[in-house]
Short mmCIF file of C-alpha atoms in Angstrom, two decimals:
data_model
loop_
_atom_site.label_atom_id
_atom_site.label_comp_id
_atom_site.label_asym_id
_atom_site.label_seq_id
_atom_site.Cartn_x
_atom_site.Cartn_y
_atom_site.Cartn_z
CA MET A 1 79.72 100.92 67.47
CA ILE A 2 81.68 103.93 68.79
CA ARG A 3 82.70 106.76 66.47
CA LEU A 4 84.73 109.92 66.92
CA ASP A 5 83.92 112.31 64.06
CA ASN A 6 86.33 115.20 63.39
CA ILE A 7 86.81 115.96 67.07
CA SER A 8 88.89 118.89 68.30
CA LYS A 9 89.89 119.34 71.93
CA GLN A 10 92.08 121.77 73.83
CA ASN A 11 93.19 121.56 77.48
CA GLY A 12 94.28 125.02 78.62
CA HIS A 13 96.95 126.06 76.10
CA GLN A 14 97.57 122.50 74.93
CA ILE A 15 95.84 121.40 71.72
CA LEU A 16 95.16 117.64 71.99
CA PHE A 17 93.10 116.94 68.84
CA ILE A 18 92.36 118.73 65.57
CA ASP A 19 89.65 117.17 63.34
CA ALA A 20 90.57 113.69 64.59
CA SER A 21 88.45 110.62 63.75
CA MET A 22 88.35 106.93 64.68
CA VAL A 23 85.87 104.02 64.70
CA LEU A 24 85.53 101.10 67.12
CA GLN A 25 83.30 98.27 65.86
CA LYS A 26 81.67 95.48 67.90
CA GLY A 27 84.19 92.70 68.46
CA GLU A 28 87.22 94.89 67.68
CA LYS A 29 90.08 94.96 70.16
CA VAL A 30 92.03 98.19 69.77
CA GLY A 31 95.19 99.50 71.46
CA LEU A 32 95.39 103.27 71.97
CA VAL A 33 98.99 104.56 71.91
CA GLY A 34 100.77 107.89 72.13
CA PRO A 35 103.26 109.70 74.38
CA ASN A 36 102.31 110.72 77.94
CA GLY A 37 99.98 113.72 77.86
CA ALA A 38 98.91 113.08 74.26
CA GLY A 39 95.24 112.70 75.27
CA LYS A 40 94.62 108.95 75.72
CA THR A 41 92.63 109.42 78.94
CA THR A 42 90.73 112.32 77.33
CA ILE A 43 89.57 109.94 74.54
CA PHE A 44 88.28 107.49 77.18
CA ARG A 45 86.50 110.26 79.11
CA MET A 46 84.83 111.58 75.96
CA ILE A 47 83.56 108.11 74.97
CA ALA A 48 82.33 107.55 78.56
CA GLY A 49 80.48 110.91 78.38
CA GLN A 50 82.56 112.47 81.17
CA GLU A 51 83.99 115.13 78.83
CA GLN A 52 82.80 116.73 75.60
CA PRO A 53 84.89 117.60 72.52
CA ASP A 54 85.22 121.33 71.74
CA ASP A 55 84.19 120.51 68.19
CA GLY A 56 83.02 117.39 66.30
CA ARG A 57 80.94 114.51 67.65
CA VAL A 58 81.38 111.39 69.76
CA LEU A 59 78.74 108.84 68.70
CA VAL A 60 77.90 105.72 70.74
CA ASP A 61 75.17 103.34 69.53
CA ALA A 62 71.88 103.74 71.38
CA GLY A 63 71.53 101.28 74.28
CA MET A 64 75.23 100.36 74.21
CA THR A 65 76.62 99.78 77.74
CA ILE A 66 80.15 101.09 78.40
CA GLY A 67 82.45 99.95 81.20
CA TYR A 68 85.33 102.35 81.92
CA PHE A 69 88.30 101.32 84.07
CA SER A 70 90.60 104.22 84.96
CA GLN A 71 93.53 104.59 87.36
CA ASP A 72 91.35 106.76 89.63
CA VAL A 73 89.28 104.20 91.56
CA GLY A 74 87.63 106.52 94.09
CA GLU A 75 86.60 105.65 97.65
CA MET A 76 85.75 102.07 98.56
CA SER A 77 84.90 100.84 102.07
CA GLY A 78 82.23 99.34 104.27
CA GLN A 79 81.61 96.21 102.20
CA SER A 80 83.50 93.08 101.19
CA ALA A 81 85.52 92.98 97.97
CA VAL A 82 83.07 90.48 96.47
CA ALA A 83 80.07 92.72 97.32
CA ALA A 84 81.85 95.75 95.81
CA VAL A 85 82.43 93.80 92.59
CA MET A 86 78.80 92.60 92.42
CA ASP A 87 77.66 96.23 92.89
CA GLY A 88 79.17 97.07 89.54
CA ALA A 89 77.23 94.43 87.62
CA GLY A 90 75.02 96.96 85.84
CA PRO A 91 71.28 96.07 85.65
CA LEU A 92 71.78 92.96 87.80
CA SER A 93 73.06 95.08 90.66
CA ALA A 94 69.92 97.30 90.52
CA LEU A 95 67.64 94.20 90.39
CA ALA A 96 69.41 92.64 93.41
CA LEU A 97 68.91 95.89 95.39
CA GLU A 98 65.21 96.02 94.42
CA MET A 99 64.71 92.36 95.42
CA ALA A 100 66.28 93.06 98.83
CA ALA A 101 63.99 96.11 99.32
CA LEU A 102 60.90 94.09 98.30
CA GLU A 103 61.85 91.25 100.68
CA ALA A 104 62.11 93.79 103.53
CA ALA A 105 58.73 95.31 102.56
CA MET A 106 57.01 91.88 102.46
CA ALA A 107 58.30 91.17 105.98
CA ASP A 108 56.98 94.54 107.24
CA PRO A 109 53.53 94.18 108.96
CA GLU A 110 52.75 97.84 108.21
CA GLN A 111 52.78 97.09 104.48
CA ALA A 112 50.46 94.05 104.68
CA ASP A 113 47.77 95.89 102.66
CA GLU A 114 50.14 96.12 99.68
CA MET A 115 51.23 92.46 99.88
CA GLU A 116 49.62 91.41 96.59
CA ALA A 117 51.30 94.22 94.62
CA LEU A 118 54.63 93.52 96.38
CA ILE A 119 54.47 89.79 95.57
CA THR A 120 53.58 90.51 91.92
CA ARG A 121 56.47 92.96 91.56
CA TYR A 122 58.86 90.58 93.37
CA GLY A 123 57.95 87.82 90.89
CA GLU A 124 58.70 90.16 87.93
CA VAL A 125 62.02 91.33 89.36
CA GLN A 126 63.08 87.82 90.40
CA GLY A 127 62.22 86.46 86.93
CA ARG A 128 64.36 89.11 85.23
CA PHE A 129 67.18 88.54 87.78
CA GLU A 130 67.15 84.82 87.04
CA GLU A 131 67.00 85.41 83.27
CA LEU A 132 70.18 87.53 83.47
CA GLY A 133 71.99 84.82 85.47
CA GLY A 134 71.76 86.72 88.75
CA TYR A 135 71.95 83.67 91.01
CA ALA A 136 75.30 82.78 89.52
CA LEU A 137 76.53 86.37 90.04
CA GLU A 138 78.40 85.76 93.28
CA ASP A 139 80.12 82.67 91.85
CA ARG A 140 81.15 84.69 88.78
CA ALA A 141 82.37 87.58 90.96
CA ARG A 142 84.51 85.17 92.98
CA GLU A 143 85.83 83.56 89.80
CA VAL A 144 86.94 86.96 88.44
CA LEU A 145 88.54 87.96 91.76
CA ALA A 146 90.36 84.60 91.95
CA GLY A 147 91.67 85.23 88.43
CA LEU A 148 93.05 88.54 89.72
CA SER A 149 94.86 86.62 92.53
CA PHE A 150 92.42 87.29 95.41
CA THR A 151 92.32 84.67 98.17
CA GLU A 152 88.92 83.78 99.72
CA GLU A 153 89.97 85.68 102.84
CA ARG A 154 90.75 88.82 100.85
CA MET A 155 87.48 88.52 98.84
CA ASP A 156 85.41 88.51 102.04
CA GLY A 157 87.44 91.19 103.86
CA ASP A 158 86.56 94.92 103.98
CA VAL A 159 87.54 96.47 100.66
CA GLY A 160 88.43 99.69 102.53
CA LEU A 161 91.38 97.95 104.20
CA LEU A 162 92.99 96.98 100.88
CA SER A 163 96.03 98.80 99.46
CA GLY A 164 95.64 101.03 96.40
CA GLY A 165 96.87 98.27 94.07
CA TRP A 166 94.30 95.74 95.36
CA LYS A 167 91.49 98.34 95.15
CA MET A 168 92.47 98.79 91.49
CA ARG A 169 91.88 95.06 91.01
CA VAL A 170 88.43 95.35 92.61
CA ALA A 171 87.57 98.23 90.23
CA LEU A 172 88.79 96.17 87.27
CA ALA A 173 86.84 93.09 88.42
CA ARG A 174 83.63 95.20 88.50
CA ILE A 175 84.03 96.06 84.80
CA LEU A 176 84.88 92.46 83.84
CA LEU A 177 81.87 91.06 85.73
CA MET A 178 79.58 93.67 84.14
CA GLN A 179 80.49 92.34 80.65
CA PRO A 180 79.44 95.62 78.97
CA ASP A 181 79.04 96.01 75.18
CA GLY A 182 82.13 98.23 75.16
CA MET A 183 85.12 98.23 77.52
CA LEU A 184 87.52 101.14 77.99
CA LEU A 185 90.57 99.92 79.93
CA ASP A 186 93.23 102.48 80.90
CA GLU A 187 96.39 100.55 81.91
CA PRO A 188 94.52 97.46 83.23
CA SER A 189 97.72 95.45 83.81
CA ASN A 190 99.49 98.16 85.86
CA HIS A 191 99.08 96.68 89.35
CA LEU A 192 98.85 93.00 88.43
CA ASP A 193 101.27 90.14 88.98
CA LEU A 194 102.25 87.86 86.10
CA GLU A 195 99.61 85.20 86.86
CA SER A 196 96.82 87.81 86.92
CA ILE A 197 98.05 89.40 83.68
CA ILE A 198 97.96 86.03 81.90
CA TRP A 199 94.46 85.31 83.29
CA LEU A 200 93.23 88.78 82.18
CA GLU A 201 94.77 88.26 78.74
CA ASP A 202 92.76 85.06 78.32
CA PHE A 203 89.57 86.74 79.60
CA LEU A 204 89.89 89.65 77.16
CA LYS A 205 90.65 87.34 74.22
CA ARG A 206 87.30 85.60 74.86
CA TYR A 207 85.37 88.87 75.40
CA ASP A 208 83.17 89.52 72.36
CA GLY A 209 82.39 93.23 72.84
CA ALA A 210 84.32 96.29 71.63
CA LEU A 211 87.57 96.86 73.55
CA LEU A 212 89.71 100.01 73.62
CA MET A 213 92.74 99.86 75.91
CA THR A 214 96.08 101.40 76.76
CA SER A 215 98.96 99.42 78.22
CA HIS A 216 102.68 99.84 78.79
CA ASP A 217 103.04 96.05 78.65
CA ARG A 218 104.16 95.24 75.12
CA GLU A 219 103.48 91.49 75.29
CA PHE A 220 100.01 92.01 76.79
CA MET A 221 99.12 94.48 74.02
CA ASN A 222 100.53 92.20 71.30
CA ARG A 223 98.42 89.24 72.34
CA ILE A 224 95.09 91.05 72.63
CA VAL A 225 94.74 93.84 70.07
CA GLY A 226 94.19 93.46 66.33
CA LYS A 227 94.33 97.19 65.61
CA VAL A 228 96.30 100.14 66.99
CA VAL A 229 95.15 103.78 67.02
CA GLU A 230 97.99 106.26 67.48
CA ILE A 231 97.60 109.80 68.82
CA ASP A 232 100.24 111.93 67.15
CA GLY A 233 100.29 115.69 66.67
CA GLY A 234 96.55 116.12 67.21
CA SER A 235 95.40 113.42 64.81
CA LEU A 236 94.34 109.77 65.18
CA THR A 237 95.89 107.22 62.82
CA SER A 238 94.74 103.57 62.65
CA TYR A 239 97.05 100.62 61.92
CA ALA A 240 95.73 97.08 61.35
CA GLY A 241 97.66 94.48 63.38
CA ASN A 242 99.18 94.17 66.86
CA TYR A 243 101.70 96.47 68.59
CA ASP A 244 104.80 94.97 66.94
CA PHE A 245 103.19 95.35 63.50
CA TYR A 246 102.24 98.97 64.30
CA GLU A 247 105.86 99.74 65.23
CA GLN A 248 107.16 98.25 61.96
CA GLN A 249 104.54 100.12 59.90
CA ARG A 250 105.22 103.37 61.70
CA ALA A 251 108.98 103.05 61.09
CA LEU A 252 108.34 102.26 57.42
CA THR A 253 105.97 105.24 57.01
CA GLU A 254 108.53 107.52 58.70
CA LYS A 255 111.27 106.28 56.37
CA GLN A 256 109.10 106.85 53.29
CA ARG A 257 108.08 110.32 54.48
CA GLN A 258 111.71 111.23 55.15
CA ALA A 259 112.73 110.07 51.64
CA GLN A 260 109.82 112.03 50.11
CA PHE A 261 110.81 115.13 52.14
CA GLU A 262 114.45 114.85 51.06
CA ARG A 263 113.49 114.43 47.38
CA GLN A 264 111.28 117.51 47.52
CA GLN A 265 113.97 119.53 49.32
CA ALA A 266 116.49 118.63 46.60
CA MET A 267 114.03 119.66 43.87
CA LEU A 268 113.20 122.95 45.67
CA ALA A 269 116.91 123.72 46.09
CA LYS A 270 117.45 123.32 42.31
CA GLU A 271 114.49 125.56 41.46
CA ILE A 272 115.58 128.23 43.95
CA GLU A 273 119.15 128.08 42.59
CA PHE A 274 117.82 128.63 39.02
CA ILE A 275 115.65 131.59 40.16
CA GLU A 276 118.54 133.21 42.06
CA ARG A 277 120.92 132.69 39.13
CA PHE A 278 118.71 134.12 36.38
CA LYS A 279 116.37 136.58 38.13
CA ALA A 280 118.47 139.58 37.02
CA ARG A 281 118.51 138.54 33.32
CA ALA A 282 115.72 139.95 31.15
CA SER A 283 116.15 137.04 28.69
CA HIS A 284 115.09 134.55 31.40
CA ALA A 285 112.32 136.66 33.01
CA ALA A 286 109.45 134.48 31.72
CA GLN A 287 111.13 131.23 32.88
CA VAL A 288 111.94 132.74 36.28
CA GLN A 289 108.32 133.93 36.74
CA SER A 290 106.98 130.53 35.68
CA ARG A 291 109.18 128.75 38.24
CA VAL A 292 108.27 131.18 41.04
CA LYS A 293 104.56 130.48 40.38
CA LYS A 294 105.26 126.73 40.30
CA LEU A 295 107.03 126.92 43.70
CA ASP A 296 104.11 128.84 45.22
CA LYS A 297 101.71 126.08 44.19
CA ILE A 298 103.74 123.13 45.46
CA GLU A 299 102.31 121.51 48.60
CA ARG A 300 105.21 121.20 50.98
CA VAL A 301 105.99 117.74 52.43
CA GLU A 302 106.48 117.96 56.19
CA PRO A 303 109.47 116.07 57.60
CA PRO A 304 108.43 113.19 59.92
CA ARG A 305 108.20 114.21 63.56
CA ARG A 306 111.12 112.68 65.37
CA ARG A 307 110.14 110.70 68.45
CA GLN A 308 112.44 111.44 71.33
CA SER A 309 114.66 108.38 71.45
CA LEU A 310 116.01 107.71 74.93
CA ARG A 311 119.39 106.04 75.18
CA PHE A 312 121.50 105.37 78.27
CA GLU A 313 124.96 103.85 78.18
CA PHE A 314 126.57 102.23 81.21
CA ARG A 315 130.05 102.97 82.31
CA SER A 316 131.84 99.70 83.08
CA PRO A 317 131.29 98.70 86.72
CA PRO A 318 134.22 97.45 88.80
CA ARG A 319 134.64 93.66 88.67
CA SER A 320 133.20 91.65 91.55
CA GLY A 321 134.43 88.28 92.82
CA ASP A 322 133.01 85.12 91.21
CA ASP A 323 130.73 84.38 94.19
CA VAL A 324 128.17 87.20 94.38
CA VAL A 325 125.59 85.88 96.89
CA SER A 326 125.19 82.60 98.79
CA PHE A 327 122.15 81.42 100.78
CA LYS A 328 122.86 78.57 103.25
CA ASN A 329 120.04 76.79 105.15
CA VAL A 330 117.96 79.96 105.20
CA HIS A 331 114.72 79.95 107.17
CA LYS A 332 112.32 82.91 107.01
CA ALA A 333 108.75 83.29 108.29
CA TYR A 334 106.29 86.13 108.86
CA GLY A 335 104.14 85.12 111.83
CA SER A 336 102.73 81.67 111.09
CA HIS A 337 103.47 81.99 107.36
CA THR A 338 106.76 80.23 106.50
CA ILE A 339 108.42 81.55 103.35
CA TYR A 340 111.66 79.50 103.26
CA THR A 341 112.89 76.37 105.05
CA ASP A 342 116.53 75.26 104.65
CA PHE A 343 116.80 77.28 101.46
CA ASP A 344 120.11 77.11 99.53
CA PHE A 345 120.89 79.31 96.54
CA HIS A 346 124.08 80.52 94.86
CA LEU A 347 124.47 83.47 92.52
CA GLY A 348 127.63 83.69 90.39
CA ARG A 349 129.23 86.65 88.59
CA LYS A 350 127.49 87.76 85.35
CA GLU A 351 124.46 85.54 86.05
CA ARG A 352 121.07 87.19 85.49
CA TRP A 353 118.44 85.49 87.62
CA CYS A 354 114.76 86.27 87.32
CA ILE A 355 112.57 85.06 90.19
CA LEU A 356 109.12 83.68 89.45
CA GLY A 357 106.43 82.71 91.94
CA ALA A 358 102.77 83.30 92.78
CA ASN A 359 101.74 86.02 95.26
CA GLY A 360 103.17 85.30 98.71
CA ALA A 361 105.80 82.84 97.39
CA GLY A 362 108.60 85.07 98.70
CA LYS A 363 109.96 86.84 95.59
CA SER A 364 110.38 90.29 97.19
CA THR A 365 111.49 88.68 100.47
CA LEU A 366 114.38 87.00 98.65
CA LEU A 367 115.52 90.40 97.29
CA LYS A 368 115.16 91.96 100.76
CA LEU A 369 117.32 89.19 102.26
CA VAL A 370 120.03 89.95 99.68
CA ALA A 371 119.76 93.70 100.36
CA GLY A 372 119.78 93.08 104.13
CA ALA A 373 123.02 91.09 103.85
CA ALA A 374 124.67 94.14 102.26
CA ASP A 375 122.95 96.72 104.50
CA PRO A 376 120.45 95.69 107.25
CA ASP A 377 118.77 99.13 106.98
CA LEU A 378 117.86 98.40 103.34
CA GLY A 379 116.43 94.90 103.69
CA THR A 380 115.69 92.10 106.09
CA THR A 381 117.65 89.26 107.74
CA PRO A 382 116.97 85.49 107.87
CA ASP A 383 115.48 83.90 111.01
CA LYS A 384 118.05 81.08 110.65
CA GLY A 385 120.88 80.33 108.22
CA THR A 386 123.11 82.82 106.40
CA VAL A 387 123.00 85.10 103.38
CA THR A 388 126.54 86.10 102.36
CA VAL A 389 127.50 88.76 99.85
CA GLY A 390 130.82 88.02 98.10
CA ALA A 391 134.05 89.99 97.83
CA SER A 392 134.12 93.32 95.94
CA VAL A 393 130.36 93.21 95.36
CA ARG A 394 128.80 96.65 95.06
CA MET A 395 125.02 96.41 95.10
CA GLY A 396 122.33 98.67 93.64
CA TYR A 397 118.88 97.86 95.06
CA PHE A 398 115.69 99.16 93.46
CA ALA A 399 112.55 98.56 95.53
CA GLN A 400 109.13 100.20 95.41
CA HIS A 401 109.89 102.05 98.68
CA SER A 402 113.06 103.54 97.10
CA MET A 403 110.80 106.20 95.60
CA ASP A 404 109.65 107.31 99.07
CA LEU A 405 113.24 108.21 99.98
CA LEU A 406 113.41 111.12 97.52
CA ASP A 407 113.38 114.57 99.17
CA GLY A 408 110.10 116.14 98.02
CA ASN A 409 111.53 119.68 98.18
CA ASP A 410 114.44 118.95 95.82
CA THR A 411 113.99 119.47 92.11
CA VAL A 412 114.95 116.61 89.79
CA PHE A 413 118.25 118.39 89.01
CA GLU A 414 119.00 119.13 92.70
CA SER A 415 118.32 115.49 93.56
CA LEU A 416 120.84 114.31 90.93
CA ASP A 417 123.34 117.01 91.94
CA ALA A 418 123.15 116.00 95.61
CA SER A 419 123.96 112.38 94.64
CA PHE A 420 126.78 113.30 92.21
CA PRO A 421 128.31 116.63 93.32
CA GLN A 422 131.46 115.97 91.24
CA ALA A 423 129.55 115.65 87.96
CA GLY A 424 129.21 118.70 85.73
CA GLN A 425 125.88 120.38 84.94
CA GLY A 426 125.98 119.20 81.32
CA THR A 427 126.56 115.58 82.36
CA LEU A 428 123.65 115.63 84.82
CA ARG A 429 121.32 117.25 82.27
CA THR A 430 122.26 114.53 79.75
CA LEU A 431 121.59 111.87 82.41
CA ALA A 432 118.20 113.46 83.21
CA GLY A 433 117.39 113.55 79.47
CA CYS A 434 118.16 109.82 79.07
CA PHE A 435 115.55 109.10 81.73
CA GLY A 436 112.89 111.32 80.18
CA PHE A 437 113.50 114.63 82.00
CA SER A 438 114.17 117.12 79.22
CA GLY A 439 114.11 120.93 79.27
CA ASP A 440 112.16 122.40 82.20
CA ASP A 441 111.27 118.94 83.56
CA VAL A 442 114.52 118.99 85.56
CA GLU A 443 113.12 121.90 87.60
CA LYS A 444 110.09 119.92 88.83
CA PRO A 445 110.07 119.36 92.62
CA CYS A 446 110.15 115.64 93.49
CA ARG A 447 106.90 115.92 95.46
CA VAL A 448 104.88 116.60 92.26
CA LEU A 449 106.41 113.74 90.25
CA SER A 450 104.18 110.87 89.12
CA GLY A 451 105.02 107.27 90.11
CA GLY A 452 106.69 106.73 86.73
CA GLU A 453 108.78 109.90 87.01
CA LYS A 454 109.94 108.97 90.53
CA ALA A 455 110.90 105.48 89.32
CA ARG A 456 112.90 106.99 86.44
CA LEU A 457 114.74 109.39 88.78
CA VAL A 458 115.65 106.61 91.25
CA MET A 459 116.82 104.46 88.33
CA ALA A 460 118.98 107.32 86.95
CA LYS A 461 120.66 107.76 90.34
CA MET A 462 121.30 104.03 90.68
CA LEU A 463 122.69 103.46 87.18
CA TYR A 464 124.83 106.59 86.68
CA ASP A 465 127.67 105.29 88.84
CA PRO A 466 126.93 101.64 88.23
CA PRO A 467 127.19 98.94 90.86
CA ASN A 468 128.37 95.50 89.68
CA PHE A 469 125.29 93.78 91.14
CA LEU A 470 121.75 94.99 90.43
CA VAL A 471 118.83 93.84 92.60
CA LEU A 472 115.58 95.03 91.02
CA ASP A 473 112.05 94.58 92.42
CA GLU A 474 109.49 95.30 89.67
CA PRO A 475 111.66 97.98 88.01
CA THR A 476 109.22 98.53 85.14
CA ASN A 477 106.16 99.37 87.27
CA HIS A 478 104.87 102.82 86.19
CA LEU A 479 107.32 103.06 83.26
CA ASP A 480 106.01 103.91 79.79
CA MET A 481 106.92 101.85 76.73
CA ALA A 482 109.75 104.16 75.55
CA THR A 483 111.50 104.20 78.97
CA LYS A 484 111.10 100.42 79.27
CA GLU A 485 112.72 99.93 75.86
CA MET A 486 115.61 102.20 76.88
CA LEU A 487 116.03 100.34 80.17
CA VAL A 488 115.99 96.90 78.49
CA ALA A 489 118.56 98.08 75.90
CA ALA A 490 120.79 99.56 78.62
CA LEU A 491 120.56 96.53 80.94
CA ALA A 492 121.29 94.17 78.02
CA GLU A 493 124.72 95.88 77.83
CA PHE A 494 125.28 95.78 81.61
CA GLU A 495 128.45 93.82 82.44
CA GLY A 496 127.58 92.92 86.03
CA THR A 497 125.24 90.47 87.80
CA MET A 498 121.47 90.79 88.08
CA LEU A 499 118.75 89.43 90.35
CA PHE A 500 115.25 90.67 89.59
CA VAL A 501 111.50 90.27 89.90
CA SER A 502 109.28 91.53 87.08
CA HIS A 503 105.80 90.87 85.68
CA ASP A 504 106.82 92.16 82.25
CA ARG A 505 107.43 89.18 79.95
CA HIS A 506 109.39 91.23 77.40
CA PHE A 507 111.75 92.36 80.22
CA LEU A 508 112.03 88.77 81.55
CA ALA A 509 112.74 87.28 78.12
CA GLN A 510 115.32 89.90 77.07
CA LEU A 511 117.38 90.03 80.26
CA SER A 512 117.39 86.70 82.14
CA ASN A 513 119.83 83.81 81.67
CA ARG A 514 118.68 81.84 84.76
CA VAL A 515 115.27 81.28 86.40
CA LEU A 516 114.53 80.63 90.07
CA GLU A 517 110.95 79.39 90.45
CA LEU A 518 109.43 79.53 93.94
CA THR A 519 106.55 77.08 94.40
CA PRO A 520 104.76 75.42 97.37
CA ASP A 521 106.92 72.32 96.63
CA GLY A 522 110.10 74.35 97.07
CA ALA A 523 112.48 76.25 94.79
CA HIS A 524 113.39 75.02 91.29
CA GLN A 525 116.34 76.34 89.31
CA TYR A 526 116.52 76.47 85.53
CA GLY A 527 119.55 77.16 83.35
CA GLY A 528 118.69 79.34 80.35
CA GLY A 529 116.44 82.39 80.53
CA TYR A 530 112.70 82.97 80.73
CA THR A 531 112.02 81.95 77.10
CA GLU A 532 113.68 78.55 77.70
CA TYR A 533 111.77 78.20 81.00
CA VAL A 534 108.43 78.68 79.17
CA ALA A 535 109.46 76.14 76.50
CA ARG A 536 110.51 73.56 79.13
CA THR A 537 107.60 73.92 81.57
CA GLY A 538 104.78 74.67 79.11
CA HIS A 539 103.58 77.63 81.19
CA GLU A 540 104.49 81.30 81.56
CA ALA A 541 104.25 81.51 85.34
CA PRO A 542 104.27 79.05 88.28
CA GLY A 543 100.81 77.82 89.24
CA LEU A 544 99.43 78.09 85.72
CA HIS A 545 98.40 74.96 83.89
CA PRO A 546 100.36 74.09 80.76
CA ALA A 547 98.73 75.60 77.68
CA GLY A 548 96.64 73.01 75.88
#
């Protein structure tokens, strides 16, 4: 069991917690929610013993092992991915190292005198290693890495050569292999593709320890947690149920608190009016005094804190022709790896295609081919065949590298102003506010922005003067739940055409009306959106077996 008892914590001038408490029991799966900067990571660090509360206590049961996955994975190099994962397997990892040292000692002629003691110790260590399932460790490590979409080649390659996103997966695999009594997972689904997210979901459902996690993926959170702890205004409030239930309960509580506040305000107004009216009359002095005393004793109901609600409304884009993009006999390969052969695909006006496919199936390549047809500097071109963009099509392309094109010296406001010099200051500040840059945030230089902030700024620039064709490659990466909700609501109203890749099932279900599935057998097209695709195929992503 993990308990936070009346903790208080301050970071610089910011008060994070005041007398806050929560409990995490064995077998509980809990989602930790709250706005950015509310102190979610601080909670994890305190439970992991990396930080102390200023006041109160953090209690972890004696002997309880804790595995903490954070977004800061540290340096990894000089060993294979599978070895790096096995290194994190807690006591087993230490036993494996000791066995290797004992084997070296037994083979060393200079230690022949100690052979009996070495053999005895080796037998003890080997027995314990076997008891803990050590000989199956490598197989289990490979199984976990395969679940997180690693190929055999990538598992055996130097972990130091992997990108940041793949190193994150290695760090996550270490925690999963360790199977600790308690897991603290800070945004575990951030850098995963859809197949890996669904595998992780299944793994965590079967995990029988205590789990505390944050996630910006609504569907992922809904399917795993049975309790939500919210950080709000320095306190911790627990809600039984999944994320959707928490949202409903929170809205209901807010409504009740608002009604209670309004009732009390009406009552106070009447009392104050009576006091003001009769305070000068000697005949009413006793009544006035009595009411003044009564008012002093009343405990004031605080109005509910209003969550900043982001809303962005599209201006109508100009109409495109009916044929937006056509692929004819397209062939594309990278070295010996062929992505498409004689690929045909047509995208019509107002269609919203989501592209599904396992890693390496060519999802991002397809978007780059579309972008390259509009502007070769933005994307790529086919080796054979043609990609044609139709008449009057104005494209907006969001790719992960779009964020690298921001000028680091510009502030958020300057960046918007440079893109839209004709727009007034008020308009640009409203635009910035819709995408989560309120008050002084617009003065931040782009170089200090987080990944999520950069994504929001690029999105604001793309959507302000809307194109009639949006091409989006993982647009929700790095975005928090509130910004995602705003984006989904805004894109649902978008009158143009969309082609997108996303690993967020809520985003896929809300916005698609066509599905293009890329598989080793070729491309398959489905009328109807992602929800219909799941119903028809029996799986949520290509390459997954139908649920049974």
